[in-house]
Amino acid sequence: MKKIEAIIRPEKFNIVRDALTELGYPGMTVTEVKGHGSQKGISEVWRGRRYRVDLLSKIKLEIVVKEEDVDKIVDTISTEAQTGSIGDGKIFVLNVENVYRIRTKEKDNTAI
Amino acid sequence: MKYVYNKFMIGIWLLLIIGLFVFGMGVVEAAGDPNGSNTYSDSIEGLKISINVVWTLIAAFLVFSMQSGFAFLGGFLRQKNMLNYLAHCFIDSTLGACVFYFFGFAVMFGGAKTYSGLDVGWSGLGWDGFMLLGDAYDVKTVMFWLFQMVFATKTVTIIAGAVAERMKFVPYVIYSCLMCGIIYPLYGHWVWGGGWLSTLPIGNGVVDFAGCAVVHTVGGIMALMGAWAVGPRKGKYNPDGSPNAIPGHNMTYVVVGCFILAFGWFGFNAGSTVAGTDLRISIIATNTFLAAAAGAAIMLFFTWKRQGFVDVSFVCNGALAGLVAITAPCAYVPPWSAIVIGVLAGLIMRGTVSLVEVKLKIDDPLGAVAVHGANGMWGMLAVGLFADGTYGINGLILGNGEQLLAQFIGTIVAFAYALAFGGAVFFGLKGTIGLRSSALEEEEGLDIAYHGTSCYPVEEGLFGAVGEQVIDVQAEKEQLSLLEEAISKDRTREKIYSEKLGRWVYGKAK
């Protein structure tokens, strides 16, 4: 089992979610996060003076899947969330040891 | 964009300078009463005048407070566009007031002859009292100007709610000036400034006590044309035409705004007597409140029955609908009819929301068309139905149908007038400088795009001084144009109906 953590643009979230649900992965955990990578931040104006906002709003999307599905999902997210400009985000794939469903106490693959 | 803006500002300044030259000559032969010493005297007559002036001024201040009510209604919008809506409200009440001073007031009340300095005017157009110079530099005329100015700026703001979240800033400024300078005053002159509608030889002519047609029908129907021209917000309609809900960001604001508007409306209606010695004001104020209460109450039960819970946004809109509908009849009807008018106003508002959203497919985030447009017309007709003769107007309940006919003519004229001018202004602007903000601006929110900062700025610690890091402007621009292109491509994506999700989704990226 793998956990896919994708950090994407908020503007693209709806599109990515629709595409994943169409693929058959309706479950996900979503967090509004702030951060920056190589994108240098943007400048805004407050009472005539410019200030820099380093940490930009992004959406973090977490989804745990079977190993064989990882490529398909990573491919979907990276196609749909891409705009070509700096700040499109990143995708991390992590190992997951165990998964339990609290309601039924099912374990691992049946619990995803 | 910059070019158009510069040209526009030059035009404004030229107009101001020409105005100063043309009308400045009047300063020399001032015959008004600028310090009030001729108007006031230590007698009962003098005290009466004082009471009237004080009453009208207090009412004007109350009406001015309604602008904050309008601003609070921005709670119906998403937070990324709140500052843009507030900016719209603010330029309406400031820039709009200046335009009304230079131009609008003279067009509206020239020839009315009700106050000093308003002598020149015809039944179709007024032309006196520009910039309150000459004879119009008079305590009573200026008092009247203040009272009318707050009305004018209110009318302009009605449209802000209908075109919110997706309109470019420059066309809005142009529209705001045109509305305050000519569109609102011209129709206002026909009804309030001694124009042809008020002298219509049917019944008592068209009567509109505090502005159902002048303010609300014109504003509401202009809003309809504006919202139509600018198009629905992204995501509002599915490809099969069914509308989606786009929830607002703060219902507290909406409720508070509704209270402030209702409070200001006492000044709006009762102040329209322009006389504190006219004791009908108590009836007017009571009618105003009863209609609002009835409109809210009917929506409480209606939404409860229809949706299974009390929909506070509709209850608030119901109260506003009642207030709009009672604006014209408030002086002429007994309190029981205020209740009837308010109840029907609530239902008309609810019906029009569905009509505009589902049938006409026009996206109106604040319901300006339903609240102001539809109920402005209903209020005008209500005068002809319920006027009970105690304040000079006989309605259908006394068996007199003539007034209803006159009201009907006034309403139809207001409707057609606003439709024509609204179409000309908004579709004209759309064809020349464009109305709609870009896909990226709309997606990221108009606050940052047009005003440089968010309405609710980031928390402390997440921002820094610009100097620490040199920003490469050229590279930033390139990145931005890439992003712009990608986001606008998303908008052209085909939407497909997903059986799995039971809703419309974006198709694959091309």
XYZ file of C-alpha atoms in Angstrom:
622
model
C 0.000 0.000 0.000
C 1.162 3.448 -0.837
C 0.125 6.880 0.292
C 0.112 9.576 -2.359
C 0.535 13.116 -1.116
C -0.038 15.716 -3.798
C 0.422 19.450 -3.302
C -1.475 21.273 -6.010
C -2.826 24.695 -6.956
C -6.178 25.539 -5.330
C -7.466 26.602 -8.764
C -6.925 23.068 -10.021
C -8.366 21.162 -7.089
C -11.887 20.673 -8.463
C -10.577 19.358 -11.745
C -8.211 16.916 -10.071
C -10.887 15.699 -7.691
C -13.327 15.098 -10.537
C -10.722 13.148 -12.492
C -9.817 10.952 -9.494
C -13.431 10.210 -8.677
C -14.032 9.282 -12.322
C -11.093 6.875 -12.061
C -12.799 5.237 -9.097
C -11.010 6.782 -6.122
C -13.619 8.860 -4.342
C -11.931 8.857 -0.925
C -9.350 11.482 -0.093
C -8.218 13.782 2.684
C -7.738 17.414 1.765
C -5.934 20.133 3.702
C -5.417 23.778 2.891
C -1.721 24.358 3.340
C 0.760 27.178 2.883
C 4.255 26.809 1.578
C 6.724 27.406 -1.200
C 9.200 25.528 -3.321
C 11.033 27.150 -6.179
C 8.158 29.577 -6.672
C 9.439 32.738 -5.029
C 6.228 34.103 -3.623
C 4.184 37.015 -4.874
C 4.034 40.645 -3.874
C 0.840 42.321 -2.721
C 0.119 45.911 -1.730
C -0.983 47.177 1.671
C -1.733 50.889 1.967
C 0.567 51.783 -0.891
C 3.514 49.695 0.289
C 4.404 46.417 -1.358
C 4.926 43.375 0.783
C 5.990 39.892 -0.088
C 3.909 36.814 0.547
C 6.379 33.929 0.651
C 4.012 31.215 1.652
C 1.348 30.644 -0.917
C -1.916 28.804 -0.496
C -1.907 25.282 -1.853
C -4.104 22.262 -1.463
C -2.636 19.057 -0.027
C -4.434 15.964 -1.151
C -3.756 12.616 0.538
C -4.930 9.298 -0.799
C -3.953 5.735 0.155
C -4.084 3.118 -2.601
C -2.889 -0.340 -3.601
C 0.593 -0.455 -5.077
C -0.514 -1.321 -8.606
C -2.726 1.786 -8.799
C -0.022 4.296 -7.938
C 1.175 5.000 -11.481
C -2.329 5.555 -12.786
C -3.152 8.040 -10.051
C 0.130 9.923 -10.183
C -0.292 10.223 -13.926
C -3.835 11.564 -13.585
C -2.905 14.127 -10.940
C 0.147 15.367 -12.799
C -1.743 15.724 -16.081
C -4.727 17.480 -14.609
C -2.886 19.785 -12.180
C -0.258 20.918 -14.666
C -0.230 24.493 -15.958
C 3.437 24.724 -16.950
C 4.198 27.681 -14.716
C 6.283 27.558 -11.548
C 4.215 26.594 -8.523
C 2.251 23.671 -9.896
C 3.199 21.597 -6.858
C 4.650 18.169 -6.141
C 3.592 14.593 -5.623
C 5.123 12.382 -2.938
C 4.611 8.621 -2.741
C 5.140 6.995 0.657
C 4.960 3.445 2.009
C 2.096 2.628 4.316
C 2.513 -0.239 6.770
C -1.008 -0.963 7.902
C -4.509 0.338 7.320
C -7.435 -0.337 9.652
C -11.063 0.592 9.168
C -12.378 1.682 12.565
C -16.027 0.825 11.913
C -15.428 -2.867 11.074
C -11.844 -3.444 12.198
C -11.003 -4.654 8.673
C -7.333 -4.630 7.844
C -5.058 -3.519 4.988
C -6.280 -3.952 1.371
C -9.917 -4.527 2.312
C -9.863 -1.460 4.514
C -8.641 1.029 1.908
C -6.413 48.862 -20.521
C -4.123 51.568 -19.141
C -4.694 53.586 -22.287
C -8.466 53.469 -21.968
C -8.229 54.379 -18.310
C -6.009 57.396 -19.035
C -8.340 58.629 -21.755
C -11.262 58.186 -19.411
C -9.653 60.219 -16.640
C -8.689 62.983 -19.062
C -12.309 63.070 -20.231
C -13.556 63.414 -16.669
C -11.204 66.315 -15.928
C -12.122 68.075 -19.163
C -15.792 67.785 -18.280
C -15.129 69.244 -14.844
C -13.173 72.177 -16.218
C -15.773 72.956 -18.884
C -18.448 72.674 -16.234
C -16.637 75.181 -14.046
C -16.401 77.684 -16.878
C -19.980 77.351 -18.037
C -21.693 77.339 -14.700
C -19.198 79.324 -12.696
C -20.656 82.520 -14.121
C -23.715 82.016 -12.008
C -21.705 82.707 -8.857
C -21.832 86.475 -9.364
C -25.583 86.966 -9.255
C -26.329 84.654 -6.337
C -29.894 85.194 -5.176
C -30.338 82.147 -2.958
C -30.063 82.235 0.792
C -26.679 80.697 1.610
C -26.647 81.444 5.347
C -30.297 80.807 6.063
C -30.997 84.162 7.707
C -33.761 85.000 5.232
C -35.282 81.551 5.487
C -35.334 81.418 9.268
C -37.227 83.785 11.520
C -38.118 83.773 15.236
C -41.694 82.801 14.589
C -43.833 79.696 14.315
C -43.252 79.782 10.534
C -39.493 79.928 11.040
C -39.570 77.055 13.508
C -41.609 74.973 11.069
C -38.952 75.473 8.428
C -36.275 74.518 10.941
C -38.062 71.315 11.850
C -38.432 70.404 8.192
C -34.764 71.008 7.475
C -33.624 69.086 10.534
C -35.934 66.176 9.724
C -34.764 65.960 6.114
C -31.109 66.108 7.117
C -31.535 63.360 9.722
C -33.313 61.256 7.122
C -30.464 61.874 4.671
C -27.946 60.695 7.259
C -30.059 57.574 7.851
C -30.215 56.849 4.131
C -26.467 57.294 3.932
C -26.075 54.574 6.581
C -27.818 52.183 4.193
C -24.632 52.114 2.156
C -22.980 50.148 4.965
C -25.940 47.786 4.845
C -25.282 47.208 1.159
C -21.589 46.680 1.918
C -22.445 44.033 4.504
C -24.578 42.146 1.976
C -21.209 41.168 0.476
C -21.451 38.228 2.874
C -23.407 36.580 0.035
C -20.189 36.534 -2.030
C -17.079 34.409 -1.750
C -14.363 35.940 0.395
C -11.879 36.207 -2.458
C -14.106 38.874 -4.075
C -15.304 40.754 -0.996
C -12.911 43.709 -1.259
C -13.867 44.256 -4.887
C -17.546 44.444 -3.928
C -16.744 46.863 -1.094
C -14.794 48.996 -3.554
C -17.832 49.072 -5.844
C -20.033 50.237 -2.962
C -17.527 52.870 -2.004
C -16.956 54.408 -5.416
C -20.714 54.542 -5.907
C -21.180 56.591 -2.791
C -18.172 58.866 -3.341
C -17.417 59.272 -7.048
C -21.135 58.873 -7.729
C -21.926 61.692 -5.315
C -19.460 63.987 -7.110
C -21.012 63.225 -10.490
C -24.461 63.862 -9.054
C -23.209 67.205 -7.753
C -21.733 68.283 -11.074
C -24.421 67.007 -13.355
C -27.121 64.648 -12.092
C -28.990 66.929 -9.720
C -29.531 69.604 -12.376
C -30.861 67.062 -14.860
C -33.175 65.606 -12.254
C -34.641 68.672 -10.560
C -34.100 71.526 -12.979
C -37.524 72.950 -13.679
C -39.105 71.437 -10.577
C -39.321 74.943 -9.069
C -39.770 73.425 -5.599
C -36.690 75.190 -4.255
C -34.707 78.239 -5.177
C -32.451 77.901 -8.198
C -34.274 75.053 -9.936
C -36.101 77.074 -12.585
C -34.960 75.943 -16.039
C -36.291 72.636 -17.245
C -38.741 70.947 -19.564
C -41.048 67.998 -19.088
C -38.434 65.636 -20.541
C -35.213 67.088 -19.089
C -34.094 69.384 -16.293
C -31.266 71.856 -16.763
C -30.769 74.021 -13.682
C -28.900 73.879 -10.396
C -25.579 72.614 -11.770
C -22.960 72.384 -9.012
C -25.342 74.170 -6.621
C -24.216 77.524 -7.955
C -26.160 80.742 -8.320
C -29.673 80.641 -6.903
C -29.202 77.017 -5.953
C -26.616 78.103 -3.337
C -29.403 78.153 -0.818
C -29.888 76.340 2.492
C -33.053 74.560 1.407
C -31.852 73.622 -2.072
C -28.620 72.241 -0.658
C -30.553 70.309 1.980
C -32.624 68.819 -0.825
C -29.477 68.020 -2.799
C -28.007 66.076 0.114
C -31.196 64.074 0.509
C -31.373 63.300 -3.217
C -27.662 62.519 -3.497
C -27.867 59.641 -1.031
C -30.796 58.255 -3.036
C -28.835 58.418 -6.271
C -25.810 56.641 -4.836
C -28.093 53.938 -3.397
C -29.550 53.264 -6.843
C -26.108 52.825 -8.358
C -25.089 50.326 -5.679
C -28.043 48.034 -6.462
C -26.208 46.918 -9.606
C -22.971 46.170 -7.717
C -24.560 43.056 -6.227
C -25.734 41.679 -9.552
C -22.409 41.994 -11.386
C -20.234 41.091 -8.388
C -17.371 38.573 -8.525
C -16.659 38.798 -12.247
C -16.631 42.344 -13.608
C -13.612 44.437 -14.544
C -13.101 47.575 -12.532
C -12.847 50.284 -15.204
C -16.188 49.527 -16.896
C -17.802 49.590 -13.469
C -16.438 53.078 -12.802
C -17.718 54.270 -16.178
C -21.127 52.723 -15.553
C -21.248 54.314 -12.086
C -20.627 57.792 -13.519
C -23.205 57.357 -16.290
C -25.811 56.093 -13.846
C -25.374 58.988 -11.399
C -24.947 61.585 -14.119
C -27.727 60.803 -16.545
C -29.604 57.482 -16.347
C -30.994 57.789 -12.830
C -31.605 61.581 -12.950
C -33.417 61.520 -16.295
C -36.115 59.066 -15.227
C -36.153 60.728 -11.809
C -36.922 64.042 -13.510
C -39.932 62.540 -15.264
C -41.486 61.451 -11.964
C -40.062 63.725 -9.255
C -38.733 66.748 -11.112
C -42.013 67.892 -12.644
C -41.547 65.823 -15.806
C -44.162 64.357 -18.100
C -44.991 61.276 -16.017
C -45.854 63.328 -12.933
C -48.159 65.589 -14.964
C -49.891 62.725 -16.746
C -53.614 63.610 -16.987
C -54.709 60.263 -15.521
C -55.512 60.086 -11.819
C -52.976 62.229 -9.988
C -50.270 61.466 -12.528
C -47.655 58.856 -11.717
C -46.938 58.991 -7.991
C -43.864 57.354 -6.531
C -43.488 58.461 -2.950
C -39.941 57.376 -2.135
C -38.752 55.707 -5.290
C -40.171 52.284 -6.217
C -39.801 53.129 -9.901
C -37.164 55.859 -9.763
C -34.791 53.962 -7.517
C -35.700 50.297 -7.429
C -37.217 49.410 -10.799
C -34.573 51.355 -12.687
C -31.803 49.922 -10.477
C -33.140 46.371 -10.550
C -33.703 46.206 -14.296
C -30.315 47.820 -14.965
C -28.917 45.067 -12.721
C -30.650 42.474 -14.892
C -29.020 43.866 -18.028
C -25.638 44.160 -16.295
C -25.703 40.581 -15.045
C -26.838 39.391 -18.461
C -24.105 41.256 -20.312
C -21.294 40.180 -18.006
C -22.400 36.530 -18.036
C -22.673 33.979 -15.216
C -19.822 33.257 -12.821
C -17.646 30.289 -13.643
C -19.270 27.131 -12.346
C -22.714 28.676 -11.893
C -24.348 26.739 -14.718
C -23.857 23.190 -15.925
C -23.797 22.444 -19.655
C -27.418 21.259 -19.476
C -28.378 24.652 -18.029
C -29.078 23.595 -14.457
C -27.774 26.124 -11.890
C -25.358 25.315 -9.070
C -25.277 26.961 -5.647
C -22.229 29.136 -4.949
C -22.369 29.666 -1.161
C -21.315 32.994 0.314
C -18.743 33.442 3.018
C -20.444 35.104 5.967
C -24.118 35.008 6.884
C -23.524 37.249 9.914
C -22.694 40.068 7.533
C -25.867 39.418 5.572
C -28.119 39.582 8.619
C -26.376 42.668 10.028
C -26.551 44.322 6.606
C -30.244 43.575 6.434
C -30.834 45.241 9.823
C -28.837 48.309 8.820
C -30.756 48.608 5.561
C -34.089 48.323 7.381
C -32.953 51.009 9.833
C -31.870 53.320 7.034
C -35.128 52.708 5.219
C -37.008 54.668 7.896
C -35.140 57.702 6.613
C -35.611 56.663 3.014
C -39.408 56.541 3.263
C -40.399 58.806 6.145
C -37.799 61.381 5.129
C -39.330 61.628 1.676
C -42.007 63.961 3.077
C -39.099 66.447 3.229
C -41.089 67.903 6.128
C -41.089 67.108 9.827
C -44.298 69.085 10.184
C -46.092 66.561 8.005
C -47.190 64.168 10.728
C -47.970 61.424 8.226
C -44.372 60.376 8.935
C -45.486 58.116 11.773
C -47.783 56.168 9.434
C -45.045 56.010 6.807
C -42.462 54.665 9.239
C -44.903 52.084 10.593
C -45.939 50.951 7.108
C -42.285 50.620 6.173
C -41.541 48.381 9.084
C -44.710 46.299 8.757
C -44.009 45.498 5.116
C -40.474 44.366 5.973
C -41.735 42.242 8.848
C -44.440 40.663 6.699
C -41.999 39.960 3.864
C -39.598 38.253 6.252
C -42.360 36.323 8.041
C -43.847 34.914 4.854
C -40.410 33.767 3.668
C -39.810 32.131 7.042
C -42.862 29.913 6.620
C -42.450 29.514 2.866
C -38.890 28.210 3.041
C -39.768 26.097 6.051
C -42.543 24.389 4.112
C -40.704 24.136 0.796
C -37.167 23.285 1.886
C -37.748 21.727 5.296
C -35.750 24.382 7.172
C -35.737 28.124 7.599
C -33.500 29.617 4.927
C -32.081 32.754 6.547
C -30.788 34.207 3.289
C -34.306 34.171 1.857
C -35.800 35.530 5.083
C -33.397 38.488 4.816
C -34.205 38.963 1.151
C -37.902 38.752 2.035
C -37.535 41.653 4.460
C -35.702 43.687 1.837
C -38.359 42.799 -0.747
C -41.040 44.099 1.613
C -39.082 47.304 2.148
C -38.688 47.846 -1.582
C -42.335 47.199 -2.311
C -43.570 49.625 0.377
C -41.295 52.418 -0.839
C -43.864 53.935 -3.203
C -47.110 53.186 -1.360
C -45.876 53.866 2.208
C -47.509 57.292 2.446
C -50.802 56.455 0.751
C -51.889 53.168 2.279
C -53.213 52.078 5.690
C -51.089 49.718 7.839
C -53.166 46.628 6.995
C -52.272 46.990 3.313
C -48.608 47.289 4.241
C -48.868 43.734 5.556
C -50.524 42.538 2.333
C -47.922 44.329 0.223
C -45.084 42.838 2.269
C -46.436 39.280 2.071
C -46.854 39.464 -1.693
C -43.453 41.121 -2.021
C -41.767 38.166 -0.326
C -43.472 35.692 -2.651
C -42.754 37.800 -5.744
C -39.107 37.959 -4.715
C -38.911 34.159 -4.357
C -40.620 33.638 -7.701
C -38.341 36.091 -9.471
C -35.228 34.459 -8.037
C -36.290 31.201 -9.704
C -37.303 32.984 -12.890
C -33.986 34.795 -13.243
C -31.813 31.890 -12.165
C -33.552 28.945 -13.813
C -35.507 30.313 -16.773
C -33.498 33.353 -17.889
C -30.181 31.792 -16.801
C -28.847 35.106 -15.547
C -26.508 34.892 -12.575
C -27.442 37.453 -9.916
C -25.421 36.675 -6.741
C -27.267 39.062 -4.388
C -30.722 38.783 -5.894
C -30.829 42.452 -6.907
C -33.228 41.805 -9.763
C -35.675 39.874 -7.584
C -35.520 42.206 -4.586
C -35.346 45.586 -6.328
C -36.534 45.098 -9.909
C -39.588 42.919 -9.428
C -40.724 44.489 -6.170
C -40.136 48.017 -7.412
C -42.751 47.298 -10.060
C -45.088 45.605 -7.588
C -44.822 48.588 -5.223
C -45.744 51.030 -7.989
C -48.888 49.042 -8.796
C -49.695 48.676 -5.090
C -50.179 52.452 -4.855
C -52.956 52.219 -7.431
C -54.518 49.283 -5.599
C -54.377 50.197 -1.922
C -54.245 54.009 -1.676
C -57.062 54.911 0.722
C -57.531 58.581 -0.040
C -56.295 59.933 3.304
C -53.135 61.327 1.730
C -54.578 62.581 -1.546
C -54.433 59.470 -3.707
C -57.440 57.246 -4.415
C -56.760 53.640 -5.294
C -58.787 50.707 -6.511
C -60.040 49.893 -2.999
C -62.037 53.137 -3.245
C -63.301 52.050 -6.653
C -60.987 54.376 -8.560
C -59.074 52.578 -11.308
C -57.496 55.655 -12.901
C -54.586 55.832 -10.490
C -53.809 52.180 -11.141
C -53.619 52.934 -14.859
C -51.262 55.851 -14.230
C -49.075 53.667 -12.000
C -49.077 50.979 -14.665
C -47.856 53.454 -17.289
C -45.120 54.700 -14.943
C -43.980 51.143 -14.258
C -43.884 50.109 -17.908
C -41.957 53.259 -18.813
C -39.442 52.600 -16.004
C -39.041 48.991 -17.119
C -38.522 49.839 -20.786
C -36.284 52.780 -19.948
C -33.968 50.719 -17.737
C -33.957 47.855 -20.233
C -32.938 50.183 -23.063
C -30.337 52.174 -21.143
C -29.012 49.102 -19.341
C -28.628 47.273 -22.634
C -26.940 50.241 -24.289
C -24.511 50.867 -21.426
C -23.524 47.314 -20.568
C -23.472 45.811 -24.054
C -21.754 48.981 -25.301
C -19.027 48.612 -22.679
C -18.795 44.892 -23.418
C -18.209 45.599 -27.096
C -15.568 48.276 -26.514
C -13.397 47.718 -23.439
C -14.876 44.426 -22.274
C -16.780 43.699 -19.073
C -15.511 40.339 -17.968
C -12.391 39.768 -15.882
C -9.941 37.123 -17.141
C -10.242 33.461 -16.186
C -7.227 33.642 -13.870
C -8.413 36.817 -12.132
C -11.792 35.241 -11.514
C -10.264 31.992 -10.278
C -7.809 33.643 -7.878
C -10.257 36.326 -6.766
C -10.695 39.915 -7.858
C -9.336 41.318 -4.574
C -5.701 40.607 -5.326
C -6.065 41.184 -9.068
C -7.625 44.657 -8.812
C -6.812 45.903 -5.323
C -3.433 44.369 -4.574
C -4.430 42.682 -1.351
C -6.977 40.289 0.007
C -9.966 41.518 2.003
C -8.856 39.274 4.837
C -5.029 39.489 4.629
C -2.727 36.620 5.559
C -1.927 36.047 9.204
C 1.161 37.637 10.696
C 4.432 35.833 10.156
C 3.553 34.616 6.688
C 4.703 37.747 4.880
C 7.881 39.770 4.690
C 9.449 42.944 3.349
C 10.016 43.103 -0.391
C 13.635 44.260 -0.077
C 15.004 40.954 1.209
C 14.599 39.297 -2.118
C 14.788 40.875 -5.544
C 11.704 40.026 -7.538
C 12.430 39.391 -11.198
C 9.503 41.231 -12.787
C 10.086 39.836 -16.265
C 10.205 36.225 -15.072
C 7.157 36.791 -12.871
C 5.237 38.080 -15.870
C 6.200 35.097 -17.987
C 5.072 32.685 -15.300
C 1.838 34.584 -14.920
C 1.049 34.432 -18.623
C 1.674 30.671 -18.623
C -0.716 30.297 -15.737
C -3.255 32.582 -17.374
C -3.183 30.484 -20.521
C -3.607 27.211 -18.632
C -6.512 28.474 -16.553
C -8.361 29.952 -19.512
C -7.878 26.645 -21.331
C -9.679 24.966 -18.438
C -12.655 27.160 -19.114
C -12.947 25.912 -22.677
C -12.813 22.291 -21.544
C -15.786 20.275 -22.424
C -17.934 19.339 -19.462
C -19.255 15.808 -19.367
C -21.986 14.250 -17.274
C -20.524 11.648 -14.949
C -22.928 8.797 -14.228
C -20.689 7.702 -11.388
C -20.792 11.086 -9.650
C -24.283 12.073 -10.746
C -23.068 15.543 -11.709
C -21.239 17.502 -14.365
C -17.450 17.311 -14.317
C -14.605 18.678 -16.404
C -13.507 16.408 -19.227
C -9.909 15.424 -19.889
C -7.294 18.103 -20.518
C -6.531 18.546 -24.222
